[in-house]
DNA sequence: TTTTTACGTCAGCCATGTTGACATTTCCCT
DNA sequence: AGGGAAATGTCAACATGGCTGACGTAAAAA
């Protein structure tokens, strides 16, 4: 029963490998959110606002229910954040074209500016990591991360096709 | 300046690539935490408890300040969660050996059981993703994720060395 | 016309983060 | 030996962002 840390024990290696993955995801997310959080705090907003601004910016015209499906929170939780962003002029709502019950959400110029400022740090973090790791590692990264996501949301990310196994840079 | 990506519109592709990375990290973390959260809710605990139980289980004898350095929350926030876990018999505290001001934290049998149950789902999620993606992709995943973590915490994760292209049955 | 859908809103609860102030025990240095 | 610093705990108050439940309205669909 003793969990002997034998290097010849494949089960131990596997367990260690998985635990490290779990921890890296925790640390990465912790640091990934840290910088925007600090900026948001200065203007009286929170991480939830960033998420909304991000996904509205990324999907102009997105409806409330589509946003809910992405965030996986209740409409009441979203409402608090979203109405504040509308009131502050970061987001505008317009009735849907084919279905006027829907509210199409879009960033205002002010919203775009905010989104840019917030996401900029995260983009730079990724850019540095991608550059340091190289294209092949990035492909592996995407492949694994995609498979960690629940199956019903993987469609949001195209599968990475196999690169020709070139011997390095090209 | 070695951004040899696409001859067509490298800036756009790069932006898209980075945004997808950001989003995948969001979705992965959302789903990664979802299952344990549901279990925790049933026994009156929260995600914060899971984090504490996880890192104490992973680092038996860890001190409060080491835990704080990992979680990056205030001692008051930790205190609330930790004292509850101690009161409920998931964790025991013992004075440090060389420095008796420190409190060495350890899981009880009950704590181990809880940790196993919670982390089990996450481990399985990673195991499935790792298996589906293959050893090379996992290496890239680790490489990139490690570089996303703030530099002062990267030491927690060994750099991935090139694997010998063994007769892997993955 | 009736029902369903998409969205909004009010009210209250809970978990978990924050700041600030202060107490205790123990270690370390002069 | 004495005094400051360190590691930890604690109390109180507050903010954020989740949640449930109940109810309302406009528009689409049946």
PDB file of C-alpha atoms in Angstrom, chain B residues 84-156:
ATOM      1  CA  UNK B  84     -13.294  25.011   9.006  1.00  0.00           C
ATOM      2  CA  UNK B  85     -11.406  22.097   7.502  1.00  0.00           C
ATOM      3  CA  UNK B  86      -9.587  21.565  10.790  1.00  0.00           C
ATOM      4  CA  UNK B  87     -12.818  21.774  12.768  1.00  0.00           C
ATOM      5  CA  UNK B  88     -14.416  19.215  10.483  1.00  0.00           C
ATOM      6  CA  UNK B  89     -11.484  16.852  10.838  1.00  0.00           C
ATOM      7  CA  UNK B  90     -10.089  17.005   7.308  1.00  0.00           C
ATOM      8  CA  UNK B  91      -6.791  18.569   8.306  1.00  0.00           C
ATOM      9  CA  UNK B  92      -4.564  18.513  11.368  1.00  0.00           C
ATOM     10  CA  UNK B  93      -2.045  21.131  12.412  1.00  0.00           C
ATOM     11  CA  UNK B  94       1.187  20.381  14.238  1.00  0.00           C
ATOM     12  CA  UNK B  95       3.878  22.769  15.381  1.00  0.00           C
ATOM     13  CA  UNK B  96       6.880  22.914  13.114  1.00  0.00           C
ATOM     14  CA  UNK B  97       9.895  20.860  14.107  1.00  0.00           C
ATOM     15  CA  UNK B  98      12.645  23.422  13.825  1.00  0.00           C
ATOM     16  CA  UNK B  99      10.412  26.485  14.203  1.00  0.00           C
ATOM     17  CA  UNK B 100       7.476  26.059  16.478  1.00  0.00           C
ATOM     18  CA  UNK B 101       5.774  29.198  15.283  1.00  0.00           C
ATOM     19  CA  UNK B 102       4.942  27.422  12.088  1.00  0.00           C
ATOM     20  CA  UNK B 103       1.982  25.136  11.724  1.00  0.00           C
ATOM     21  CA  UNK B 104       2.579  22.085   9.679  1.00  0.00           C
ATOM     22  CA  UNK B 105      -0.561  20.988   7.883  1.00  0.00           C
ATOM     23  CA  UNK B 106      -1.510  17.453   7.037  1.00  0.00           C
ATOM     24  CA  UNK B 107      -4.550  15.644   5.796  1.00  0.00           C
ATOM     25  CA  UNK B 108      -6.331  13.225   8.068  1.00  0.00           C
ATOM     26  CA  UNK B 109      -7.647   9.962   6.662  1.00  0.00           C
ATOM     27  CA  UNK B 110     -10.936  11.756   6.154  1.00  0.00           C
ATOM     28  CA  UNK B 111      -9.090  14.538   4.357  1.00  0.00           C
ATOM     29  CA  UNK B 112      -7.311  12.093   2.091  1.00  0.00           C
ATOM     30  CA  UNK B 113     -10.600  10.498   1.229  1.00  0.00           C
ATOM     31  CA  UNK B 114     -12.146  13.838   0.354  1.00  0.00           C
ATOM     32  CA  UNK B 115      -9.191  14.930  -1.700  1.00  0.00           C
ATOM     33  CA  UNK B 116      -9.191  11.693  -3.643  1.00  0.00           C
ATOM     34  CA  UNK B 117     -12.868  11.960  -4.411  1.00  0.00           C
ATOM     35  CA  UNK B 118     -12.626  15.557  -5.575  1.00  0.00           C
ATOM     36  CA  UNK B 119      -9.457  15.332  -7.579  1.00  0.00           C
ATOM     37  CA  UNK B 120     -10.417  12.031  -9.111  1.00  0.00           C
ATOM     38  CA  UNK B 121     -12.594  13.694 -11.715  1.00  0.00           C
ATOM     39  CA  UNK B 122      -9.976  16.207 -12.619  1.00  0.00           C
ATOM     40  CA  UNK B 123      -7.363  13.525 -12.892  1.00  0.00           C
ATOM     41  CA  UNK B 124      -9.592  11.530 -15.173  1.00  0.00           C
ATOM     42  CA  UNK B 125     -10.224  14.572 -17.303  1.00  0.00           C
ATOM     43  CA  UNK B 126      -6.523  15.102 -17.724  1.00  0.00           C
ATOM     44  CA  UNK B 127      -5.853  11.428 -18.251  1.00  0.00           C
ATOM     45  CA  UNK B 128      -8.370  11.281 -21.069  1.00  0.00           C
ATOM     46  CA  UNK B 129      -6.989  14.413 -22.679  1.00  0.00           C
ATOM     47  CA  UNK B 130      -3.402  13.250 -22.340  1.00  0.00           C
ATOM     48  CA  UNK B 131      -4.206   9.888 -23.784  1.00  0.00           C
ATOM     49  CA  UNK B 132      -6.141  11.318 -26.697  1.00  0.00           C
ATOM     50  CA  UNK B 133      -3.491  13.882 -27.488  1.00  0.00           C
ATOM     51  CA  UNK B 134      -0.408  11.714 -27.145  1.00  0.00           C
ATOM     52  CA  UNK B 135       2.920  12.177 -25.417  1.00  0.00           C
ATOM     53  CA  UNK B 136       4.275  14.780 -27.790  1.00  0.00           C
ATOM     54  CA  UNK B 137       1.263  17.017 -27.479  1.00  0.00           C
ATOM     55  CA  UNK B 138       1.426  16.670 -23.712  1.00  0.00           C
ATOM     56  CA  UNK B 139       4.960  17.883 -23.792  1.00  0.00           C
ATOM     57  CA  UNK B 140       3.943  20.923 -25.784  1.00  0.00           C
ATOM     58  CA  UNK B 141       1.041  21.499 -23.460  1.00  0.00           C
ATOM     59  CA  UNK B 142       3.320  21.513 -20.447  1.00  0.00           C
ATOM     60  CA  UNK B 143       5.832  23.703 -22.156  1.00  0.00           C
ATOM     61  CA  UNK B 144       3.333  26.408 -23.034  1.00  0.00           C
ATOM     62  CA  UNK B 145       1.355  26.244 -19.815  1.00  0.00           C
ATOM     63  CA  UNK B 146       4.535  26.558 -17.802  1.00  0.00           C
ATOM     64  CA  UNK B 147       5.445  29.711 -19.658  1.00  0.00           C
ATOM     65  CA  UNK B 148       2.055  31.208 -18.963  1.00  0.00           C
ATOM     66  CA  UNK B 149       2.718  30.941 -15.250  1.00  0.00           C
ATOM     67  CA  UNK B 150       4.496  33.863 -13.613  1.00  0.00           C
ATOM     68  CA  UNK B 151       8.229  33.371 -13.695  1.00  0.00           C
ATOM     69  CA  UNK B 152       8.611  33.101  -9.955  1.00  0.00           C
ATOM     70  CA  UNK B 153       6.419  30.032  -9.791  1.00  0.00           C
ATOM     71  CA  UNK B 154       7.750  28.175 -12.780  1.00  0.00           C
ATOM     72  CA  UNK B 155      10.328  26.499 -10.604  1.00  0.00           C
ATOM     73  CA  UNK B 156       7.564  24.289  -9.312  1.00  0.00           C
TER      74      UNK B 156
END
